[in-house]
């Protein structure tokens, strides 16, 4: 019980603050609650399949397979796969991090994980169709054309900015996180 | 629509998994739940904060500040606003379209959409939990800078420069 309370303490603090906001400014508070409820519904709708797929991946796909296709020596194949998997995803960016943790457990190369995160954040296929209708074909294609090389470059720069030791530590904490 | 595809694939794989090995299927569901429960406190905080942020922000006022004549100052403002808030795409794009109609420029919208999707101050606690402080901060800074390049090229191609 105490452990649960500790884990959720930030949430409780924010919830109490939101409660105060409702009391002080009724209209604004309820508007915030409404949007939060909407996001929550969205989360419940999109998140379950993402996590079930993550569980299936963890149990069924052997580490050797993942290393072969996305590991240290996977080259361009690994980069393309990372972009495709990230782009096929659904849901907000924070859903990508638990998937990335499983990737780390399975020995996926660090830069490929970062490419996957980049693709999830910005080149998602369902979102691209949406962007085309909302902001125009020219806008959407230009952004995509800049984003694909961009996320690859950012991934490589980030892996160079971190030392081998720091990367190893991130992989180690990923091992522990879903235990 | 894409949700249906995602659900379809997930259910199909679950069924195949179940027929192949019941025990493994149970184990994967257990792992799925654990991974979810592990991140749930941070998820909930993010959802509440996004609610408050969206409630206090005013699309019309923002549209005026990032008008098509606002130049790089407008791009800067758009990038900062996009970095703080984190809106799912299906809300973000109509919002961006509305801002365009309210007079915002393409360049500024380019920066706004880009940081909206790639930079997340509010989601940082979730990211730090998995990637650590250093990588999280560096990734967000690089994505922020990158958004200016996106804005510039959109300005060249779509209009504004």
mmCIF file of C-alpha atoms in Angstrom:
data_model
loop_
_atom_site.group_PDB
_atom_site.id
_atom_site.type_symbol
_atom_site.label_atom_id
_atom_site.label_comp_id
_atom_site.label_asym_id
_atom_site.label_seq_id
_atom_site.Cartn_x
_atom_site.Cartn_y
_atom_site.Cartn_z
ATOM 1 C CA UNK A 1 0.000 0.000 0.000
ATOM 2 C CA UNK A 2 2.751 2.357 1.012
ATOM 3 C CA UNK A 3 4.706 1.496 -2.129
ATOM 4 C CA UNK A 4 1.688 2.252 -4.301
ATOM 5 C CA UNK A 5 1.147 5.569 -2.541
ATOM 6 C CA UNK A 6 4.778 6.453 -3.128
ATOM 7 C CA UNK A 7 4.634 5.642 -6.840
ATOM 8 C CA UNK A 8 1.471 7.641 -7.351
ATOM 9 C CA UNK A 9 2.372 10.587 -5.120
ATOM 10 C CA UNK A 10 3.130 12.967 -8.010
ATOM 11 C CA UNK A 11 -0.161 12.015 -9.624
ATOM 12 C CA UNK A 12 -1.996 12.660 -6.342
ATOM 13 C CA UNK A 13 -0.338 16.064 -5.947
ATOM 14 C CA UNK A 14 -1.305 17.082 -9.491
ATOM 15 C CA UNK A 15 -4.841 15.740 -8.974
ATOM 16 C CA UNK A 16 -5.250 17.780 -5.783
ATOM 17 C CA UNK A 17 -3.960 20.876 -7.588
ATOM 18 C CA UNK A 18 -6.460 20.270 -10.355
ATOM 19 C CA UNK A 19 -9.164 19.946 -7.705
ATOM 20 C CA UNK A 20 -8.141 23.331 -6.299
ATOM 21 C CA UNK A 21 -8.256 24.769 -9.819
ATOM 22 C CA UNK A 22 -11.832 23.502 -10.178
ATOM 23 C CA UNK A 23 -12.772 25.243 -6.909
ATOM 24 C CA UNK A 24 -11.045 28.523 -7.801
ATOM 25 C CA UNK A 25 -11.982 28.707 -11.461
ATOM 26 C CA UNK A 26 -14.900 26.449 -12.181
ATOM 27 C CA UNK A 27 -14.961 26.876 -15.918
ATOM 28 C CA UNK A 28 -11.244 26.424 -16.506
ATOM 29 C CA UNK A 29 -11.033 23.481 -14.105
ATOM 30 C CA UNK A 30 -13.827 21.569 -15.783
ATOM 31 C CA UNK A 31 -12.384 22.307 -19.200
ATOM 32 C CA UNK A 32 -9.070 20.813 -18.047
ATOM 33 C CA UNK A 33 -10.865 17.791 -16.559
ATOM 34 C CA UNK A 34 -12.772 17.287 -19.783
ATOM 35 C CA UNK A 35 -9.625 17.301 -21.896
ATOM 36 C CA UNK A 36 -7.881 14.977 -19.428
ATOM 37 C CA UNK A 37 -10.830 12.565 -19.585
ATOM 38 C CA UNK A 38 -10.652 12.706 -23.357
ATOM 39 C CA UNK A 39 -6.919 11.898 -23.368
ATOM 40 C CA UNK A 40 -7.540 9.105 -20.885
ATOM 41 C CA UNK A 41 -10.142 7.563 -23.161
ATOM 42 C CA UNK A 42 -7.729 7.888 -26.055
ATOM 43 C CA UNK A 43 -5.063 6.150 -24.011
ATOM 44 C CA UNK A 44 -7.374 3.274 -23.117
ATOM 45 C CA UNK A 45 -8.265 2.899 -26.778
ATOM 46 C CA UNK A 46 -4.773 2.879 -28.281
ATOM 47 C CA UNK A 47 -2.514 1.607 -25.544
ATOM 48 C CA UNK A 48 -3.743 -1.998 -24.915
ATOM 49 C CA UNK A 49 -2.738 -3.409 -28.331
ATOM 50 C CA UNK A 50 0.646 -1.674 -28.165
ATOM 51 C CA UNK A 51 1.435 -3.310 -24.836
ATOM 52 C CA UNK A 52 0.067 -6.716 -25.854
ATOM 53 C CA UNK A 53 2.249 -6.642 -28.970
ATOM 54 C CA UNK A 54 5.176 -5.682 -26.764
ATOM 55 C CA UNK A 55 4.463 -8.703 -24.531
ATOM 56 C CA UNK A 56 4.202 -11.056 -27.513
ATOM 57 C CA UNK A 57 7.429 -9.691 -28.969
ATOM 58 C CA UNK A 58 9.189 -10.179 -25.663
ATOM 59 C CA UNK A 59 8.076 -13.802 -25.322
ATOM 60 C CA UNK A 60 8.091 -15.081 -28.892
ATOM 61 C CA UNK A 61 10.881 -13.348 -30.798
ATOM 62 C CA UNK A 62 14.277 -14.721 -29.803
ATOM 63 C CA UNK A 63 17.100 -12.323 -29.033
ATOM 64 C CA UNK A 64 19.211 -13.756 -31.882
ATOM 65 C CA UNK A 65 16.557 -12.826 -34.454
ATOM 66 C CA UNK A 66 16.311 -9.258 -33.191
ATOM 67 C CA UNK A 67 20.098 -8.912 -33.154
ATOM 68 C CA UNK A 68 20.307 -10.266 -36.690
ATOM 69 C CA UNK A 69 17.769 -7.782 -38.060
ATOM 70 C CA UNK A 70 18.289 -4.736 -35.839
ATOM 71 C CA UNK A 71 21.475 -5.389 -33.846
ATOM 72 C CA UNK A 72 24.948 -3.887 -34.075
ATOM 73 C CA UNK A 73 25.732 -5.316 -37.514
ATOM 74 C CA UNK A 74 22.310 -4.881 -39.081
ATOM 75 C CA UNK A 75 23.390 -1.900 -41.203
ATOM 76 C CA UNK A 76 20.851 -0.292 -43.497
ATOM 77 C CA UNK A 77 18.408 -3.162 -42.994
ATOM 78 C CA UNK A 78 18.238 -2.270 -39.299
ATOM 79 C CA UNK A 79 17.717 1.422 -40.031
ATOM 80 C CA UNK A 80 14.905 0.761 -42.513
ATOM 81 C CA UNK A 81 13.213 -1.698 -40.151
ATOM 82 C CA UNK A 82 13.417 0.781 -37.266
ATOM 83 C CA UNK A 83 11.760 3.482 -39.366
ATOM 84 C CA UNK A 84 9.050 1.109 -40.603
ATOM 85 C CA UNK A 85 8.189 -0.267 -37.166
ATOM 86 C CA UNK A 86 8.134 3.225 -35.653
ATOM 87 C CA UNK A 87 5.999 4.599 -38.505
ATOM 88 C CA UNK A 88 3.478 1.776 -38.304
ATOM 89 C CA UNK A 89 2.890 2.498 -34.634
ATOM 90 C CA UNK A 90 -0.097 4.148 -33.080
ATOM 91 C CA UNK A 91 -0.501 6.204 -29.974
ATOM 92 C CA UNK A 92 1.375 9.036 -28.321
ATOM 93 C CA UNK A 93 5.161 9.129 -28.053
ATOM 94 C CA UNK A 94 5.234 7.983 -24.447
ATOM 95 C CA UNK A 95 3.912 4.603 -25.599
ATOM 96 C CA UNK A 96 7.157 4.132 -27.532
ATOM 97 C CA UNK A 97 9.435 4.073 -24.502
ATOM 98 C CA UNK A 98 8.287 0.725 -23.037
ATOM 99 C CA UNK A 99 8.681 -0.790 -26.522
ATOM 100 C CA UNK A 100 12.184 0.670 -26.700
ATOM 101 C CA UNK A 101 12.962 -1.009 -23.367
ATOM 102 C CA UNK A 102 12.018 -4.409 -24.822
ATOM 103 C CA UNK A 103 14.157 -3.637 -27.886
ATOM 104 C CA UNK A 104 17.115 -2.961 -25.617
ATOM 105 C CA UNK A 105 16.544 -6.257 -23.827
ATOM 106 C CA UNK A 106 16.602 -7.981 -27.194
ATOM 107 C CA UNK A 107 19.923 -6.470 -28.201
ATOM 108 C CA UNK A 108 18.755 -3.894 -30.735
ATOM 109 C CA UNK A 109 21.470 -1.381 -31.658
ATOM 110 C CA UNK A 110 21.299 1.913 -29.765
ATOM 111 C CA UNK A 111 21.091 4.155 -32.837
ATOM 112 C CA UNK A 112 18.298 1.963 -34.225
ATOM 113 C CA UNK A 113 16.328 2.411 -31.015
ATOM 114 C CA UNK A 114 16.724 6.172 -31.343
ATOM 115 C CA UNK A 115 15.615 6.021 -34.982
ATOM 116 C CA UNK A 116 12.591 4.004 -33.899
ATOM 117 C CA UNK A 117 11.734 6.670 -31.294
ATOM 118 C CA UNK A 118 12.167 9.396 -33.891
ATOM 119 C CA UNK A 119 9.955 7.608 -36.405
ATOM 120 C CA UNK A 120 7.284 6.957 -33.786
ATOM 121 C CA UNK A 121 7.293 10.613 -32.819
ATOM 122 C CA UNK A 122 6.969 12.120 -36.223
ATOM 123 C CA UNK A 123 6.572 9.885 -39.309
ATOM 124 C CA UNK A 124 3.619 7.747 -38.211
ATOM 125 C CA UNK A 125 1.705 6.638 -41.298
ATOM 126 C CA UNK A 126 -1.847 7.111 -39.932
ATOM 127 C CA UNK A 127 -0.871 10.606 -38.779
ATOM 128 C CA UNK A 128 0.665 11.398 -42.151
ATOM 129 C CA UNK A 129 -2.674 10.832 -43.895
ATOM 130 C CA UNK A 130 -4.268 13.096 -41.329
ATOM 131 C CA UNK A 131 -1.637 15.765 -41.867
ATOM 132 C CA UNK A 132 -2.184 15.681 -45.625
ATOM 133 C CA UNK A 133 -5.869 16.410 -45.296
ATOM 134 C CA UNK A 134 -5.441 19.060 -42.586
ATOM 135 C CA UNK A 135 -2.390 20.977 -43.822
ATOM 136 C CA UNK A 136 -2.037 20.041 -47.465
ATOM 137 C CA UNK A 137 -0.043 17.520 -49.484
ATOM 138 C CA UNK A 138 2.882 19.857 -50.083
ATOM 139 C CA UNK A 139 3.289 20.602 -46.372
ATOM 140 C CA UNK A 140 3.046 16.945 -45.325
ATOM 141 C CA UNK A 141 5.469 15.628 -47.958
ATOM 142 C CA UNK A 142 8.019 18.370 -47.316
ATOM 143 C CA UNK A 143 7.972 17.640 -43.617
ATOM 144 C CA UNK A 144 8.324 13.896 -44.228
ATOM 145 C CA UNK A 145 11.231 14.445 -46.642
ATOM 146 C CA UNK A 146 13.072 16.545 -44.031
ATOM 147 C CA UNK A 147 12.110 14.320 -41.101
ATOM 148 C CA UNK A 148 13.408 10.979 -42.377
ATOM 149 C CA UNK A 149 17.044 12.048 -42.829
ATOM 150 C CA UNK A 150 16.609 14.267 -39.745
ATOM 151 C CA UNK A 151 15.700 11.482 -37.336
ATOM 152 C CA UNK A 152 18.540 9.298 -38.646
ATOM 153 C CA UNK A 153 21.064 12.112 -38.184
ATOM 154 C CA UNK A 154 19.728 12.958 -34.713
ATOM 155 C CA UNK A 155 20.007 9.274 -33.765
ATOM 156 C CA UNK A 156 23.638 9.089 -34.833
ATOM 157 C CA UNK A 157 24.566 12.386 -33.178
ATOM 158 C CA UNK A 158 22.929 11.239 -29.934
ATOM 159 C CA UNK A 159 24.766 7.913 -29.940
ATOM 160 C CA UNK A 160 28.033 9.802 -30.427
ATOM 161 C CA UNK A 161 27.261 12.248 -27.606
ATOM 162 C CA UNK A 162 26.891 9.432 -25.079
ATOM 163 C CA UNK A 163 29.841 7.360 -23.893
ATOM 164 C CA UNK A 164 29.825 3.559 -24.213
ATOM 165 C CA UNK A 165 29.454 3.362 -20.466
ATOM 166 C CA UNK A 166 26.378 5.616 -20.436
ATOM 167 C CA UNK A 167 24.727 3.587 -23.187
ATOM 168 C CA UNK A 168 25.460 0.382 -21.303
ATOM 169 C CA UNK A 169 23.836 1.851 -18.198
ATOM 170 C CA UNK A 170 20.671 2.674 -20.137
ATOM 171 C CA UNK A 171 20.518 -0.902 -21.436
ATOM 172 C CA UNK A 172 21.021 -2.248 -17.933
ATOM 173 C CA UNK A 173 18.223 -0.180 -16.466
ATOM 174 C CA UNK A 174 15.954 -1.371 -19.313
ATOM 175 C CA UNK A 175 16.614 -4.951 -18.221
ATOM 176 C CA UNK A 176 15.347 -4.116 -14.759
ATOM 177 C CA UNK A 177 12.394 -1.975 -15.683
ATOM 178 C CA UNK A 178 9.957 -4.590 -16.967
ATOM 179 C CA UNK A 179 10.927 -7.258 -14.485
ATOM 180 C CA UNK B 1 -9.407 3.359 -38.881
ATOM 181 C CA UNK B 2 -5.756 2.675 -38.058
ATOM 182 C CA UNK B 3 -6.948 1.627 -34.620
ATOM 183 C CA UNK B 4 -9.003 -1.156 -36.156
ATOM 184 C CA UNK B 5 -5.979 -2.427 -38.078
ATOM 185 C CA UNK B 6 -3.885 -2.366 -34.933
ATOM 186 C CA UNK B 7 -6.552 -4.228 -32.969
ATOM 187 C CA UNK B 8 -7.033 -6.716 -35.828
ATOM 188 C CA UNK B 9 -3.323 -7.554 -35.951
ATOM 189 C CA UNK B 10 -3.073 -7.809 -32.183
ATOM 190 C CA UNK B 11 -6.065 -10.137 -31.858
ATOM 191 C CA UNK B 12 -4.883 -12.316 -34.748
ATOM 192 C CA UNK B 13 -1.410 -12.671 -33.232
ATOM 193 C CA UNK B 14 -2.874 -13.383 -29.801
ATOM 194 C CA UNK B 15 -5.065 -16.158 -31.223
ATOM 195 C CA UNK B 16 -2.134 -17.718 -33.088
ATOM 196 C CA UNK B 17 -0.003 -17.452 -29.975
ATOM 197 C CA UNK B 18 -2.731 -19.074 -27.869
ATOM 198 C CA UNK B 19 -3.030 -22.084 -30.161
ATOM 199 C CA UNK B 20 0.701 -22.524 -30.351
ATOM 200 C CA UNK B 21 1.460 -22.229 -26.673
ATOM 201 C CA UNK B 22 -1.000 -21.305 -23.933
ATOM 202 C CA UNK B 23 1.636 -20.832 -21.286
ATOM 203 C CA UNK B 24 3.731 -18.475 -23.378
ATOM 204 C CA UNK B 25 0.624 -16.461 -24.255
ATOM 205 C CA UNK B 26 -0.223 -16.063 -20.621
ATOM 206 C CA UNK B 27 3.322 -15.011 -19.918
ATOM 207 C CA UNK B 28 3.263 -12.359 -22.667
ATOM 208 C CA UNK B 29 -0.008 -10.932 -21.352
ATOM 209 C CA UNK B 30 1.515 -10.789 -17.900
ATOM 210 C CA UNK B 31 4.513 -8.922 -19.305
ATOM 211 C CA UNK B 32 2.220 -6.557 -21.172
ATOM 212 C CA UNK B 33 0.361 -5.729 -17.971
ATOM 213 C CA UNK B 34 3.567 -5.275 -16.007
ATOM 214 C CA UNK B 35 5.026 -2.922 -18.602
ATOM 215 C CA UNK B 36 1.805 -0.918 -18.534
ATOM 216 C CA UNK B 37 1.420 -0.819 -14.774
ATOM 217 C CA UNK B 38 5.040 0.191 -14.461
ATOM 218 C CA UNK B 39 4.501 3.390 -16.430
ATOM 219 C CA UNK B 40 0.917 4.138 -15.372
ATOM 220 C CA UNK B 41 1.744 6.717 -12.652
ATOM 221 C CA UNK B 42 3.722 8.832 -15.161
ATOM 222 C CA UNK B 43 1.006 8.401 -17.808
ATOM 223 C CA UNK B 44 -1.618 9.739 -15.448
ATOM 224 C CA UNK B 45 0.467 12.778 -14.518
ATOM 225 C CA UNK B 46 1.050 13.566 -18.198
ATOM 226 C CA UNK B 47 -2.657 13.278 -18.976
ATOM 227 C CA UNK B 48 -3.646 15.688 -16.199
ATOM 228 C CA UNK B 49 -0.954 18.207 -17.133
ATOM 229 C CA UNK B 50 -1.926 18.113 -20.802
ATOM 230 C CA UNK B 51 -5.527 18.754 -19.760
ATOM 231 C CA UNK B 52 -4.565 21.853 -17.781
ATOM 232 C CA UNK B 53 -2.231 23.145 -20.508
ATOM 233 C CA UNK B 54 -4.791 22.793 -23.264
ATOM 234 C CA UNK B 55 -7.487 24.371 -21.105
ATOM 235 C CA UNK B 56 -5.470 27.531 -20.478
ATOM 236 C CA UNK B 57 -4.103 27.931 -24.003
ATOM 237 C CA UNK B 58 -5.948 30.108 -26.455
ATOM 238 C CA UNK B 59 -5.698 29.146 -30.165
ATOM 239 C CA UNK B 60 -6.856 32.502 -31.433
ATOM 240 C CA UNK B 61 -4.247 34.499 -29.537
ATOM 241 C CA UNK B 62 -1.535 32.048 -30.585
ATOM 242 C CA UNK B 63 -2.622 32.354 -34.223
ATOM 243 C CA UNK B 64 -2.129 36.111 -34.060
ATOM 244 C CA UNK B 65 1.362 35.906 -32.553
ATOM 245 C CA UNK B 66 2.630 33.428 -35.138
ATOM 246 C CA UNK B 67 1.200 35.231 -38.172
ATOM 247 C CA UNK B 68 2.770 34.879 -41.608
ATOM 248 C CA UNK B 69 4.678 38.151 -41.124
ATOM 249 C CA UNK B 70 6.042 37.239 -37.709
ATOM 250 C CA UNK B 71 9.305 35.847 -39.151
ATOM 251 C CA UNK B 72 11.825 33.966 -37.024
ATOM 252 C CA UNK B 73 10.454 35.469 -33.833
ATOM 253 C CA UNK B 74 7.144 33.829 -34.656
ATOM 254 C CA UNK B 75 8.935 30.580 -35.472
ATOM 255 C CA UNK B 76 10.655 30.734 -32.087
ATOM 256 C CA UNK B 77 7.393 31.326 -30.282
ATOM 257 C CA UNK B 78 5.680 28.518 -32.208
ATOM 258 C CA UNK B 79 8.522 26.127 -31.404
ATOM 259 C CA UNK B 80 8.365 26.948 -27.692
ATOM 260 C CA UNK B 81 4.594 26.524 -27.535
ATOM 261 C CA UNK B 82 4.881 23.248 -29.454
ATOM 262 C CA UNK B 83 7.522 21.969 -27.056
ATOM 263 C CA UNK B 84 5.527 22.509 -23.909
ATOM 264 C CA UNK B 85 2.259 21.069 -25.022
ATOM 265 C CA UNK B 86 1.866 17.537 -26.217
ATOM 266 C CA UNK B 87 -1.226 16.973 -28.261
ATOM 267 C CA UNK B 88 -2.089 13.761 -30.078
ATOM 268 C CA UNK B 89 -1.874 14.153 -33.870
ATOM 269 C CA UNK B 90 -5.574 13.892 -34.518
ATOM 270 C CA UNK B 91 -6.088 17.003 -32.383
ATOM 271 C CA UNK B 92 -2.812 18.663 -33.382
ATOM 272 C CA UNK B 93 -3.404 18.793 -37.130
ATOM 273 C CA UNK B 94 -6.896 20.267 -37.036
ATOM 274 C CA UNK B 95 -5.581 22.754 -34.444
ATOM 275 C CA UNK B 96 -2.715 23.657 -36.771
ATOM 276 C CA UNK B 97 -5.158 24.009 -39.680
ATOM 277 C CA UNK B 98 -7.287 26.305 -37.539
ATOM 278 C CA UNK B 99 -4.211 28.393 -36.665
ATOM 279 C CA UNK B 100 -3.441 28.709 -40.386
ATOM 280 C CA UNK B 101 -6.950 29.999 -40.980
ATOM 281 C CA UNK B 102 -6.441 32.465 -38.139
ATOM 282 C CA UNK B 103 -3.496 33.940 -39.997
ATOM 283 C CA UNK B 104 -0.538 31.831 -38.887
ATOM 284 C CA UNK B 105 2.270 31.347 -41.421
ATOM 285 C CA UNK B 106 3.377 28.002 -42.883
ATOM 286 C CA UNK B 107 6.893 28.344 -41.525
ATOM 287 C CA UNK B 108 5.626 28.983 -38.027
ATOM 288 C CA UNK B 109 3.169 26.091 -38.287
ATOM 289 C CA UNK B 110 6.028 23.882 -39.480
ATOM 290 C CA UNK B 111 7.968 24.629 -36.305
ATOM 291 C CA UNK B 112 4.840 24.211 -34.183
ATOM 292 C CA UNK B 113 3.883 20.797 -35.621
ATOM 293 C CA UNK B 114 7.452 19.559 -35.528
ATOM 294 C CA UNK B 115 8.115 20.405 -31.880
ATOM 295 C CA UNK B 116 4.619 19.308 -30.968
ATOM 296 C CA UNK B 117 5.432 15.807 -32.090
ATOM 297 C CA UNK B 118 9.143 15.535 -31.293
ATOM 298 C CA UNK B 119 9.728 17.644 -28.190
ATOM 299 C CA UNK B 120 7.839 16.921 -25.010
ATOM 300 C CA UNK B 121 8.622 18.806 -21.820
ATOM 301 C CA UNK B 122 5.548 17.408 -20.126
ATOM 302 C CA UNK B 123 6.430 13.816 -21.074
ATOM 303 C CA UNK B 124 10.026 14.137 -19.876
ATOM 304 C CA UNK B 125 9.424 12.178 -16.640
ATOM 305 C CA UNK B 126 8.346 9.172 -18.716
ATOM 306 C CA UNK B 127 11.313 9.496 -21.039
ATOM 307 C CA UNK B 128 13.803 9.914 -18.192
ATOM 308 C CA UNK B 129 12.530 6.742 -16.582
ATOM 309 C CA UNK B 130 13.607 4.753 -19.621
ATOM 310 C CA UNK B 131 16.481 6.737 -21.112
ATOM 311 C CA UNK B 132 17.992 8.636 -18.212
ATOM 312 C CA UNK B 133 18.343 12.385 -17.797
ATOM 313 C CA UNK B 134 21.231 13.064 -20.150
ATOM 314 C CA UNK B 135 19.830 11.320 -23.219
ATOM 315 C CA UNK B 136 16.349 12.731 -22.625
ATOM 316 C CA UNK B 137 17.581 16.313 -22.395
ATOM 317 C CA UNK B 138 19.934 15.950 -25.381
ATOM 318 C CA UNK B 139 17.261 14.311 -27.528
ATOM 319 C CA UNK B 140 14.765 17.050 -26.801
ATOM 320 C CA UNK B 141 17.301 19.819 -27.439
ATOM 321 C CA UNK B 142 18.368 18.312 -30.777
ATOM 322 C CA UNK B 143 14.752 17.800 -31.829
ATOM 323 C CA UNK B 144 14.034 21.427 -30.867
ATOM 324 C CA UNK B 145 16.895 22.735 -33.004
ATOM 325 C CA UNK B 146 15.921 20.393 -35.840
ATOM 326 C CA UNK B 147 12.434 21.903 -35.865
ATOM 327 C CA UNK B 148 13.914 25.219 -37.033
ATOM 328 C CA UNK B 149 15.395 23.456 -40.039
ATOM 329 C CA UNK B 150 11.980 21.924 -40.720
ATOM 330 C CA UNK B 151 10.422 25.385 -40.461
ATOM 331 C CA UNK B 152 13.027 26.862 -42.808
ATOM 332 C CA UNK B 153 12.564 24.218 -45.504
ATOM 333 C CA UNK B 154 8.783 24.389 -45.227
ATOM 334 C CA UNK B 155 9.124 28.151 -45.603
ATOM 335 C CA UNK B 156 11.147 27.635 -48.780
ATOM 336 C CA UNK B 157 8.901 24.974 -50.309
ATOM 337 C CA UNK B 158 5.393 25.808 -49.138
ATOM 338 C CA UNK B 159 5.757 29.552 -48.739
ATOM 339 C CA UNK B 160 6.853 32.214 -46.299
ATOM 340 C CA UNK B 161 10.470 32.805 -47.321
#
